[in-house]
mmCIF file of C-alpha atoms in Angstrom:
data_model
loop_
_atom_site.group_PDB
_atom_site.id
_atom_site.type_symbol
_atom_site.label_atom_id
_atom_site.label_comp_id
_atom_site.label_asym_id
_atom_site.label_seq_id
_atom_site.Cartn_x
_atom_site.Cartn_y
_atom_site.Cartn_z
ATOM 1 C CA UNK A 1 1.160 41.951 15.860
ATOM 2 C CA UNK A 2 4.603 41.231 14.809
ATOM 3 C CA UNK A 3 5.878 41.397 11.337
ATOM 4 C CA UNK A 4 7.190 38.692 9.317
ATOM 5 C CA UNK A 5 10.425 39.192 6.726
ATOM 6 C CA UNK A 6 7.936 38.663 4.278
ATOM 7 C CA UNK A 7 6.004 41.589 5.588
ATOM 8 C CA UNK A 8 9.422 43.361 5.712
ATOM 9 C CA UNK A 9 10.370 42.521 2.304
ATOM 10 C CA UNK A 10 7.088 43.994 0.876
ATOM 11 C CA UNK A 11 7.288 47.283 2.609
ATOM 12 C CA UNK A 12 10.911 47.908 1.526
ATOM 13 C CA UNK A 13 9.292 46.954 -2.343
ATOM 14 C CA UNK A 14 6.778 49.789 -1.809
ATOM 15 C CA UNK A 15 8.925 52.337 -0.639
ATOM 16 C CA UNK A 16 11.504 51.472 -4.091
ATOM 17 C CA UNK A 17 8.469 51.843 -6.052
ATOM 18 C CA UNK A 18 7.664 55.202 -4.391
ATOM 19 C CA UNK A 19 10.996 56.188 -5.017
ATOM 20 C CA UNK A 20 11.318 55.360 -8.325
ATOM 21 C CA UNK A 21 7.668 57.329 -8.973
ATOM 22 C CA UNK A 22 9.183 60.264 -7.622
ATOM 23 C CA UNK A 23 7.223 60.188 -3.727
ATOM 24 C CA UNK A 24 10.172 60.183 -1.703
ATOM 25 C CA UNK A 25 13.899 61.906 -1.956
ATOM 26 C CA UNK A 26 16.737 60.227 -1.704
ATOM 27 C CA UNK A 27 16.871 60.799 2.216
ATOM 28 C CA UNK A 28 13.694 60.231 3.174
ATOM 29 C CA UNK A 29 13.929 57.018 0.951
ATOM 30 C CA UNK A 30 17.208 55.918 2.593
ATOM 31 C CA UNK A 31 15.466 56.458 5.755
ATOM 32 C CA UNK A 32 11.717 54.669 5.654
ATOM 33 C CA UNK A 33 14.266 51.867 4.142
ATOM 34 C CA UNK A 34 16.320 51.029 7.044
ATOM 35 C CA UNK A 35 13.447 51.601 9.236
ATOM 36 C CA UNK A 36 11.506 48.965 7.461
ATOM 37 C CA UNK A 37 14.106 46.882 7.554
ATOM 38 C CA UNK A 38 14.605 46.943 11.317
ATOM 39 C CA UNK A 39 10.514 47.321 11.955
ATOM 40 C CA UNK A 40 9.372 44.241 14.400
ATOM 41 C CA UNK A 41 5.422 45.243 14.055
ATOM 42 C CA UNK A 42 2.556 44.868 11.206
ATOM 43 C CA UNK A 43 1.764 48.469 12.764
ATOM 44 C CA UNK A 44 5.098 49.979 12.238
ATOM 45 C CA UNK A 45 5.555 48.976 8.652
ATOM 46 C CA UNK A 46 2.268 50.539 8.160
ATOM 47 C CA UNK A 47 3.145 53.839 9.353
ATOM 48 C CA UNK A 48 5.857 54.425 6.930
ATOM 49 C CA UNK A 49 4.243 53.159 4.011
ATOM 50 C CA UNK A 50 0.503 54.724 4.941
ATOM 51 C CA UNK A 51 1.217 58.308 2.607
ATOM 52 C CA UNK A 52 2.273 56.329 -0.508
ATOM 53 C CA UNK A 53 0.310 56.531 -3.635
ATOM 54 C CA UNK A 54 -0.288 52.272 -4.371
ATOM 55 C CA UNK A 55 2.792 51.596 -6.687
ATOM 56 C CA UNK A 56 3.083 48.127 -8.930
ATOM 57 C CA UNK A 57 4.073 46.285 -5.611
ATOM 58 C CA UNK A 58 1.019 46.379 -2.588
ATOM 59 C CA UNK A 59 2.370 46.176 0.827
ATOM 60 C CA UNK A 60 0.031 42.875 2.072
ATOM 61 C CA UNK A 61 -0.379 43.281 5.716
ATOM 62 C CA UNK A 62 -1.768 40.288 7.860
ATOM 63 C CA UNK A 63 -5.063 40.727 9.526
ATOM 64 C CA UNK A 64 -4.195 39.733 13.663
ATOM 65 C CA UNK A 65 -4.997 36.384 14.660
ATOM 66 C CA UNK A 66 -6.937 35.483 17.443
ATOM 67 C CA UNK A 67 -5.452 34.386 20.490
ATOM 68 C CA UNK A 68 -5.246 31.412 22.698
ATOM 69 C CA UNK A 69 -6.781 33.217 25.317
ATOM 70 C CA UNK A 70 -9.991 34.355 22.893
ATOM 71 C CA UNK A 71 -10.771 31.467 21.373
ATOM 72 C CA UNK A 72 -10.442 28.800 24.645
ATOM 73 C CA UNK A 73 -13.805 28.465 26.550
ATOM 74 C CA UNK A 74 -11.830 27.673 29.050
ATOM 75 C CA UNK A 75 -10.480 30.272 31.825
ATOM 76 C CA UNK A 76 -6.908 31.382 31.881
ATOM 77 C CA UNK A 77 -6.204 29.928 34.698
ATOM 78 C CA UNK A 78 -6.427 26.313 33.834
ATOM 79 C CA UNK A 79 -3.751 24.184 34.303
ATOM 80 C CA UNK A 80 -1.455 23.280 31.161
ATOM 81 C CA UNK A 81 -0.916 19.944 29.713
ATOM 82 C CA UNK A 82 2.645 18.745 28.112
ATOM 83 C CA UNK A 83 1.380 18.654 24.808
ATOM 84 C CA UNK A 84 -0.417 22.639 25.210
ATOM 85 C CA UNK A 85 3.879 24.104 25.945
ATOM 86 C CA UNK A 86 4.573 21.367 22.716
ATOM 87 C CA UNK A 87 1.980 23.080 21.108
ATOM 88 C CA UNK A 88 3.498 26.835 21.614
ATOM 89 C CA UNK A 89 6.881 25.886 21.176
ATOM 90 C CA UNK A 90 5.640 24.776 17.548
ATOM 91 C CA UNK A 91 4.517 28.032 16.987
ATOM 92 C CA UNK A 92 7.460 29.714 18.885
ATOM 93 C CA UNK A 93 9.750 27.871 16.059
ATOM 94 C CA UNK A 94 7.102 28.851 12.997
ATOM 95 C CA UNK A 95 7.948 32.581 14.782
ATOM 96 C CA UNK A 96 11.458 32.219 14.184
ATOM 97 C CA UNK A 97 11.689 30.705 10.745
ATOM 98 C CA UNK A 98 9.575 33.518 9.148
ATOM 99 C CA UNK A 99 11.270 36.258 11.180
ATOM 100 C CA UNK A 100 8.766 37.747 13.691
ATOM 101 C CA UNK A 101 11.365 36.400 16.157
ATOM 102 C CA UNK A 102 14.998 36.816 17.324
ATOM 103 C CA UNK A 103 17.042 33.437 18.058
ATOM 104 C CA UNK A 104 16.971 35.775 21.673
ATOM 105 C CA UNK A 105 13.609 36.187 21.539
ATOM 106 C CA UNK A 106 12.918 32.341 20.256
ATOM 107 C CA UNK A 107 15.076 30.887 22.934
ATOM 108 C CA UNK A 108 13.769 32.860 25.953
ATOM 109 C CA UNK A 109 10.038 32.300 25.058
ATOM 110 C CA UNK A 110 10.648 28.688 24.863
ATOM 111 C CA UNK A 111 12.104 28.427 28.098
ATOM 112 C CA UNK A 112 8.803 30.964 29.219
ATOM 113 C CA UNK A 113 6.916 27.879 27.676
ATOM 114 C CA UNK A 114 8.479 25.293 29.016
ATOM 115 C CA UNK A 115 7.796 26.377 32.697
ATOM 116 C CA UNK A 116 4.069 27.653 31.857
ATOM 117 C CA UNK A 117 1.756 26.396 34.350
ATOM 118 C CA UNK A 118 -1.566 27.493 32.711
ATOM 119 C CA UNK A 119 -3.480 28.428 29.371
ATOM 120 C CA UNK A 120 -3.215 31.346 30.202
ATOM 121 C CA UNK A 121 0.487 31.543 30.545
ATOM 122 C CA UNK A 122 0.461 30.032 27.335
ATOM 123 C CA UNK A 123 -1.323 32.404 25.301
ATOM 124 C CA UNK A 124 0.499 35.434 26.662
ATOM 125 C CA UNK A 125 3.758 34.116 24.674
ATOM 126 C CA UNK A 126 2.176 34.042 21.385
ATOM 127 C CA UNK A 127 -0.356 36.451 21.521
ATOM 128 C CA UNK A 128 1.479 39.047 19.109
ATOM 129 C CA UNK A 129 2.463 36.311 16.681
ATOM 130 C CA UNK A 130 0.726 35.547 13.043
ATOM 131 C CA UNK A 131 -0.028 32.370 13.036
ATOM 132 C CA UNK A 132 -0.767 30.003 9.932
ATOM 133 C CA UNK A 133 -3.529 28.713 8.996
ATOM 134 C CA UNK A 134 -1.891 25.222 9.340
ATOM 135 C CA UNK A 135 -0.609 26.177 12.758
ATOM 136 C CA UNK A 136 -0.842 23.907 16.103
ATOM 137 C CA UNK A 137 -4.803 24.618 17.247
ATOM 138 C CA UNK A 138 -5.307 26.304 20.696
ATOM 139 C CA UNK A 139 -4.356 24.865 24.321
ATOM 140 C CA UNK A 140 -7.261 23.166 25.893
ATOM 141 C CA UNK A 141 -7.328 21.848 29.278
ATOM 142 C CA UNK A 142 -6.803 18.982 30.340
ATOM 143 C CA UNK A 143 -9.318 15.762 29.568
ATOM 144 C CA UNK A 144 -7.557 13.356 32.224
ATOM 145 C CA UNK A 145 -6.105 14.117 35.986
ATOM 146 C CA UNK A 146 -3.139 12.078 35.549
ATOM 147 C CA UNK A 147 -0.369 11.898 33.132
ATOM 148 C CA UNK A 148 3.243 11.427 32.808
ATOM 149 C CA UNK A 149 5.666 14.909 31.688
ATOM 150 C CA UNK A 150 8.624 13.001 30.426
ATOM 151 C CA UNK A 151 7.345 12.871 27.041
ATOM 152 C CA UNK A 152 6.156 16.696 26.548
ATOM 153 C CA UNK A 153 9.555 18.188 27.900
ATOM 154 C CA UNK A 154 11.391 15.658 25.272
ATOM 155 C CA UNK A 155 9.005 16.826 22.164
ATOM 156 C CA UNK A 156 9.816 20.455 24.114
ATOM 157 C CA UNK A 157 13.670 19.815 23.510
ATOM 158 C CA UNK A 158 12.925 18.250 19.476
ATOM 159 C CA UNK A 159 11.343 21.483 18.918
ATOM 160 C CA UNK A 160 14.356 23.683 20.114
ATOM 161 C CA UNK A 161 16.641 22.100 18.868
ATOM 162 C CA UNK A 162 16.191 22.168 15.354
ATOM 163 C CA UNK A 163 17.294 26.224 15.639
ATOM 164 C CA UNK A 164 19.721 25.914 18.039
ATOM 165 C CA UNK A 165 23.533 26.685 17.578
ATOM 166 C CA UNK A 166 22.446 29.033 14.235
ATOM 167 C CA UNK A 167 21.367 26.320 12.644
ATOM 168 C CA UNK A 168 18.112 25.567 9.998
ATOM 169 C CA UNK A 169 16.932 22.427 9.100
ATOM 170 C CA UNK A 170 16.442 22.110 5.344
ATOM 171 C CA UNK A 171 12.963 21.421 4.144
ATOM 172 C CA UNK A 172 13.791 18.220 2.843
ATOM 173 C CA UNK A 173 16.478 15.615 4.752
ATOM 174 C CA UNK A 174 19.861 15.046 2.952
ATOM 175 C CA UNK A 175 20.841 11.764 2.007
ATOM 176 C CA UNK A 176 21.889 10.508 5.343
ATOM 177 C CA UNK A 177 25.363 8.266 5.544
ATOM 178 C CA UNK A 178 25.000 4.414 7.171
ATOM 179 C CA UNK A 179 25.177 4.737 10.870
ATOM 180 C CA UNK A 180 24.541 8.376 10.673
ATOM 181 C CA UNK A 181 21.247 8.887 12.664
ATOM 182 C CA UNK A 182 21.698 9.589 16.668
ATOM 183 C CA UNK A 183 18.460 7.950 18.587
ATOM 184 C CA UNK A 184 18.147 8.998 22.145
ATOM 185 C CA UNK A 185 14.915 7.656 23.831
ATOM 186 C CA UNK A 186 13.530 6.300 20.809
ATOM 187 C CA UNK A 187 13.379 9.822 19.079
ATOM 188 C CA UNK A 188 15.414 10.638 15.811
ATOM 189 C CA UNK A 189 17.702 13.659 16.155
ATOM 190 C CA UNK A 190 16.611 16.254 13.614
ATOM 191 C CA UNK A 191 19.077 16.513 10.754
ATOM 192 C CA UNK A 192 20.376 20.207 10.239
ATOM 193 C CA UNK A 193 22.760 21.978 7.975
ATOM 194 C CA UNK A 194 24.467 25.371 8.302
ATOM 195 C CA UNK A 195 23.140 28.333 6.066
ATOM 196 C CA UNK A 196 25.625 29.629 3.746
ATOM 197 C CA UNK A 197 26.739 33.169 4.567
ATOM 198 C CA UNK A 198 24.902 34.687 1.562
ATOM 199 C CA UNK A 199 26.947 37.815 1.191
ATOM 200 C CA UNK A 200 29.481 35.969 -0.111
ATOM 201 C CA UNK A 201 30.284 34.667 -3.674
ATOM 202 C CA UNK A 202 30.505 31.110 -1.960
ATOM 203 C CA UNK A 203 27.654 31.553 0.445
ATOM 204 C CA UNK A 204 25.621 32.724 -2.935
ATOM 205 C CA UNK A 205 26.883 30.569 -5.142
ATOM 206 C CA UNK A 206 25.438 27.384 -2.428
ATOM 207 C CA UNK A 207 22.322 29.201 -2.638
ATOM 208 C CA UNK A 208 22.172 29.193 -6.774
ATOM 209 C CA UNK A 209 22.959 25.027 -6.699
ATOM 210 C CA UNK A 210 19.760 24.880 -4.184
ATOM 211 C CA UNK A 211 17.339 27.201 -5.998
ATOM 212 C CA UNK A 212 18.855 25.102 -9.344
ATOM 213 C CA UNK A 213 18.301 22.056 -7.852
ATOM 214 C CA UNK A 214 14.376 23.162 -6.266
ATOM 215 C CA UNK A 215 13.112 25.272 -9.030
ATOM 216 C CA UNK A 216 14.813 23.627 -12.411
ATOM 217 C CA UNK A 217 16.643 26.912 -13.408
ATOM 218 C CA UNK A 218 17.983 30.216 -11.752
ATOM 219 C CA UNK A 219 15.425 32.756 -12.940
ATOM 220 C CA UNK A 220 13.510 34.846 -10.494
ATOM 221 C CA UNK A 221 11.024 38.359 -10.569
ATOM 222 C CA UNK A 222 13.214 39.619 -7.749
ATOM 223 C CA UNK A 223 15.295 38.572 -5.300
ATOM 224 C CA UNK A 224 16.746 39.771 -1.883
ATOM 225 C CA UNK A 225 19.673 38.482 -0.291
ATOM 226 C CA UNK A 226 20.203 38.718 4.295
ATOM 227 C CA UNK A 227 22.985 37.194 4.567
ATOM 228 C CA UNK A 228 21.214 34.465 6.668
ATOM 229 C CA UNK A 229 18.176 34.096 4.282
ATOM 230 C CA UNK A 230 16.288 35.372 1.960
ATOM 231 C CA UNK A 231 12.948 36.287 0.047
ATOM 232 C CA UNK A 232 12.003 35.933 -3.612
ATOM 233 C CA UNK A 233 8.863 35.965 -6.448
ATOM 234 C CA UNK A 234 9.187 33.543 -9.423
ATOM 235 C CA UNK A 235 6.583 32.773 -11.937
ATOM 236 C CA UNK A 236 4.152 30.004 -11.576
ATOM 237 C CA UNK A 237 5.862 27.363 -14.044
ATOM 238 C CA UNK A 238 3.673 27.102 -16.956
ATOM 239 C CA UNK A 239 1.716 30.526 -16.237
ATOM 240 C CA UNK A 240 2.778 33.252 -16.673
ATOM 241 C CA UNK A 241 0.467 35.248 -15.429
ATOM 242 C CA UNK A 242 0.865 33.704 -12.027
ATOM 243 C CA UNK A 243 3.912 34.777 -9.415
ATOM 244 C CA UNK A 244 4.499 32.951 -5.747
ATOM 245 C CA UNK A 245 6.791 34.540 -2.958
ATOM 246 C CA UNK A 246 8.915 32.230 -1.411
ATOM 247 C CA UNK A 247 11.546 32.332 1.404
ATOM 248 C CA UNK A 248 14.576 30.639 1.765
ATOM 249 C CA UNK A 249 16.127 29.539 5.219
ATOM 250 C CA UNK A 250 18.024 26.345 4.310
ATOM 251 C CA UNK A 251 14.993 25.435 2.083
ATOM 252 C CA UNK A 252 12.315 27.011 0.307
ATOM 253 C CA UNK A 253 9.097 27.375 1.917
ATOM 254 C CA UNK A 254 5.707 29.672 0.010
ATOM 255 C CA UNK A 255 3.233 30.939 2.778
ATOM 256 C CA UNK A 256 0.804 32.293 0.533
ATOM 257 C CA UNK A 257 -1.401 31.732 -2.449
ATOM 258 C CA UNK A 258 0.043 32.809 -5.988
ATOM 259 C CA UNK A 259 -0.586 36.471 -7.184
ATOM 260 C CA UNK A 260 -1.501 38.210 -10.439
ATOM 261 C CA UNK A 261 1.802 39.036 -12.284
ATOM 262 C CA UNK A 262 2.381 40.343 -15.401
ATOM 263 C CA UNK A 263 2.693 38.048 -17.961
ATOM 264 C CA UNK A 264 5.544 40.417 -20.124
ATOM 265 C CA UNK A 265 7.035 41.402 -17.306
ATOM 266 C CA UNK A 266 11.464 40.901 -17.512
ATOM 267 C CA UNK A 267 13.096 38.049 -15.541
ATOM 268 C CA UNK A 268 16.758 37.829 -13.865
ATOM 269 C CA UNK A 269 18.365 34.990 -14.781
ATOM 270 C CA UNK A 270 21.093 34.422 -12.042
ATOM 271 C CA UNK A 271 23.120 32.401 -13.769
ATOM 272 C CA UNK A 272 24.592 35.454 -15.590
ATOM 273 C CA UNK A 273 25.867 36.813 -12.241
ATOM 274 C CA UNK A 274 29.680 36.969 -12.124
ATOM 275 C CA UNK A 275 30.063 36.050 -9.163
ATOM 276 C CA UNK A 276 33.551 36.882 -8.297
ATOM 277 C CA UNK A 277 33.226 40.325 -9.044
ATOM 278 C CA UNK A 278 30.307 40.258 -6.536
ATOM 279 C CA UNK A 279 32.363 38.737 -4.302
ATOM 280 C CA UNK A 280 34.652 41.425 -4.484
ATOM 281 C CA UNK A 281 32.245 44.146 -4.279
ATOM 282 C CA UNK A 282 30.484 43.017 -1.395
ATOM 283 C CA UNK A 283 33.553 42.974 0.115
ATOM 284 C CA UNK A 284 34.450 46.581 -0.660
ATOM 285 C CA UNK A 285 31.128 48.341 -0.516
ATOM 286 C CA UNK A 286 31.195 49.798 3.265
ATOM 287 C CA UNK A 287 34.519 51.326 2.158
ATOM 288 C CA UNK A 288 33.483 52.354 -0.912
ATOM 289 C CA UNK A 289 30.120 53.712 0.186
ATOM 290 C CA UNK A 290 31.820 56.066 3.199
ATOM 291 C CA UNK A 291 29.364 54.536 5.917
ATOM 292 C CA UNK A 292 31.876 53.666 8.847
ATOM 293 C CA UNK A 293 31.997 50.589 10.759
ATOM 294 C CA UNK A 294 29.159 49.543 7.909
ATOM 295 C CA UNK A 295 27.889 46.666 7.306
ATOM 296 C CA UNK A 296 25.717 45.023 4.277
ATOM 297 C CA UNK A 297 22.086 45.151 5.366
ATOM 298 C CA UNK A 298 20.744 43.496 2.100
ATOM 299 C CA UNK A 299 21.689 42.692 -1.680
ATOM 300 C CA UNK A 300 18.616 43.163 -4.356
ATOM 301 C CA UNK A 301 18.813 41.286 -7.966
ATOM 302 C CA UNK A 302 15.540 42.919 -10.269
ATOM 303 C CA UNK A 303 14.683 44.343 -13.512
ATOM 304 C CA UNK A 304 14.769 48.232 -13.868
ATOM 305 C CA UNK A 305 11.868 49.432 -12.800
ATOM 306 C CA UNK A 306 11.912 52.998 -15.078
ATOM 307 C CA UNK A 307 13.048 50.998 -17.925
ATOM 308 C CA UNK A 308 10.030 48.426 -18.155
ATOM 309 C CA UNK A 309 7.371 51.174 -17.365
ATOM 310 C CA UNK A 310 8.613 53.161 -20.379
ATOM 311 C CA UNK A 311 7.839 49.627 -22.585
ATOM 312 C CA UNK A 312 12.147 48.906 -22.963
ATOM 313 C CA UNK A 313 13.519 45.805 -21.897
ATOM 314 C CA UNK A 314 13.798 45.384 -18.459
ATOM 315 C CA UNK A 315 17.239 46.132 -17.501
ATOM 316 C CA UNK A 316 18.790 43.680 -14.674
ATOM 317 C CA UNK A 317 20.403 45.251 -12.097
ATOM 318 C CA UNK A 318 21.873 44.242 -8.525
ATOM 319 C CA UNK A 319 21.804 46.778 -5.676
ATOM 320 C CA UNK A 320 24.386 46.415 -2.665
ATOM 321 C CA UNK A 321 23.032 48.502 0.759
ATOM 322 C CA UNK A 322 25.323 49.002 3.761
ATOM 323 C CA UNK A 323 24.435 50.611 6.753
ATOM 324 C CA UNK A 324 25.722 51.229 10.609
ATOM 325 C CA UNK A 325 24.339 51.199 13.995
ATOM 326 C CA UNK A 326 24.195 54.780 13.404
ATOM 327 C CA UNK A 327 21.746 54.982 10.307
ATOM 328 C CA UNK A 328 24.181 56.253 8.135
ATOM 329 C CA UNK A 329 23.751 54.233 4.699
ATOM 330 C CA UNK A 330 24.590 54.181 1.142
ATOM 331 C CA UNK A 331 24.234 51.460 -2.298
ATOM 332 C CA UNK A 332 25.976 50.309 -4.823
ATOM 333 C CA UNK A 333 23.955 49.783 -8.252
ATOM 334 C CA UNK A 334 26.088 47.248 -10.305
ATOM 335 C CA UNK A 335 25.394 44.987 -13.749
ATOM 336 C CA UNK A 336 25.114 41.354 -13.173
ATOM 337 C CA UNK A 337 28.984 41.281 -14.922
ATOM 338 C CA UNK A 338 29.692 43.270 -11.671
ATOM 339 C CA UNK A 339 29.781 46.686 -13.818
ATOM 340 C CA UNK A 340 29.068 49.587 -11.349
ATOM 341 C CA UNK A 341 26.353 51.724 -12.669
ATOM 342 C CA UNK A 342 25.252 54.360 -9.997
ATOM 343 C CA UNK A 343 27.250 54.909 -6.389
ATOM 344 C CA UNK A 344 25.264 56.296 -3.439
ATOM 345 C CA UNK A 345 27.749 56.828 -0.971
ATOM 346 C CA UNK A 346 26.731 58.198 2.849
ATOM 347 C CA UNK A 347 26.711 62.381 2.636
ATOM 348 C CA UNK A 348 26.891 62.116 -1.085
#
């Protein structure tokens, strides 16, 4: 079953706790890190986190779905109808928005769908893929021996389009200029907008005027930044004892139910963030960390860990990672004033 970045983020949260605790070195940490980070299965993530004493974060790892081809009482073989491939290119897209596929991997299976003949066909494309519970139900065969294909291959092309180019659409539609929409065959264009580079102090700083602007205020549990998107836990507004996950790809979207949290436990605020001096720093930190040809793999904003457990104030801090094709890595640990606290360079 593949892995979400959800799933991703959570296993890279366990293996910092285990750190922290003591579990792992700093090498064998570095390493379970980026391997979590690159991990594409729900069984992968589980072998590097499966030795770990359970920390204050729990790896959740989805139970697999049941395919197309289980659940149809139908056999394989049966023919396809239009709306079956509109069906799996739905949950092709759901695939690529919460990361268990690769725009590569998104764009070839639609085309795969797109040319399916039968169920069958069909449920061999999203077999390893979570699914939902609100996802498109299962192909069924066909209930009448005639119909048109025009219309399926156009809802095909709505569905693909909205990621095309590197582009997400935004949870909710701008305010759109007279004479702006494009209508081709009586279908509305989707409406997308580019994602701000987020390893940059303007790509973040787009980010904090969204999460201001969907949230009411900048504070977050944790937060980690992928350049292209990224994951965070808030508290439930008005209980504190509640926390939901969220991720953000052009808008913010929570696929699960709120959690337990601790009702003491230290916020970030965000809006203390200088983010200039991040700017700069992000900028810097392959060179500074010694990892050649590096690039930034992820940025973390949280409360220290140590401190809180020891009953201090939660101190905020912001970690920078960088790695290289090569899995040679290193981190920056930095104030939110851009202060650099701790340097972890590669072979240091």
């Amino acid at each position: 079953m593949r892995a979400r970045d959800i799933d991703r983020v959570n296993a890279r949260a366990r293996i910092d706790a285990a750190y922290e605790e003591g579990q792992l070195g700093a090498d064998e940490y570095e390493q379970r890190s980026e391997r979590a980070q690159g991990a594409r299965t729900l069984g992968e993530l589980a072998g590097l986190v499966g030795d770990l004493q359970p920390g204050k974060v729990a790896v959740e790892v989805a139970a697999p779905t049941t395919s197309q081809a289980e659940v149809s009482r139908y056999p394989a073989g049966t023919r396809a109808r239009d709306g079956d491939r509109s069906a799996t290119c739905l949950l092709l897209d759901a695939g690529l928005a919460d990361g268990q596929l690769s725009e590569a991997d998104h764009h070839a299976l639609t085309e795969l769908a797109g040319e399916a003949r039968t169920l069958g066909e069909l449920a061999d494309i999203t077999a390893d893929l979570q699914r939902a519970a609100d996802a498109p139900g299962v192909a069924q065969p066909p209930r009448q021996a005639h119909r048109g294909r025009g219309f399926g291959i156009a809802v095909l092309a709505a569905c693909a389009a909205v990621f095309a180019g590197g582009f997400i659409a935004v949870d909710r539609p701008p305010a759109i200029p007279a004479g702006a929409p494009v209508v081709l065959n009586g279908v509305v264009e989707p409406i997308v907008v580019p994602t701000p580079d987020l390893f940059t102090a303007e790509g973040i700083s787009v980010f904090l005027d969204l999460y201001r602007a969907k949230f009411g205020d900048v504070l977050v549990d944790e937060l980690t930044l992928y350049g292209k998107y990224a994951s965070l836990t808030r508290a439930v507004p008005g209980q504190a004892n509640r926390q939901v996950d969220y991720t953000y790809r052009g808008g913010f979207k929570s696929d699960r139910e709120p959690t337990t949290r601790k009702q003491d436990l230290p916020v970030f605020d965000l809006g203390t963030v200088d983010l200039a001096a991040l700017g700069r720093l992000l900028a810097s930190a392959p060179t500074t960390l010694k990892v050649e040809q590096g690039t930034i793999s992820h940025v973390m904003f949280e409360t220290d860990a140590i401190a809180a457990a020891r009953g201090l104030p939660g101190v905020p801090i912001v970690r920078i990672y960088v790695t290289n094709k090569a899995s040679e890595s290193g981190f920056l640990e930095l104030t939110p004033a851009g202060v650099v606290t701790r340097t972890y360079p590669f072979g240091g």
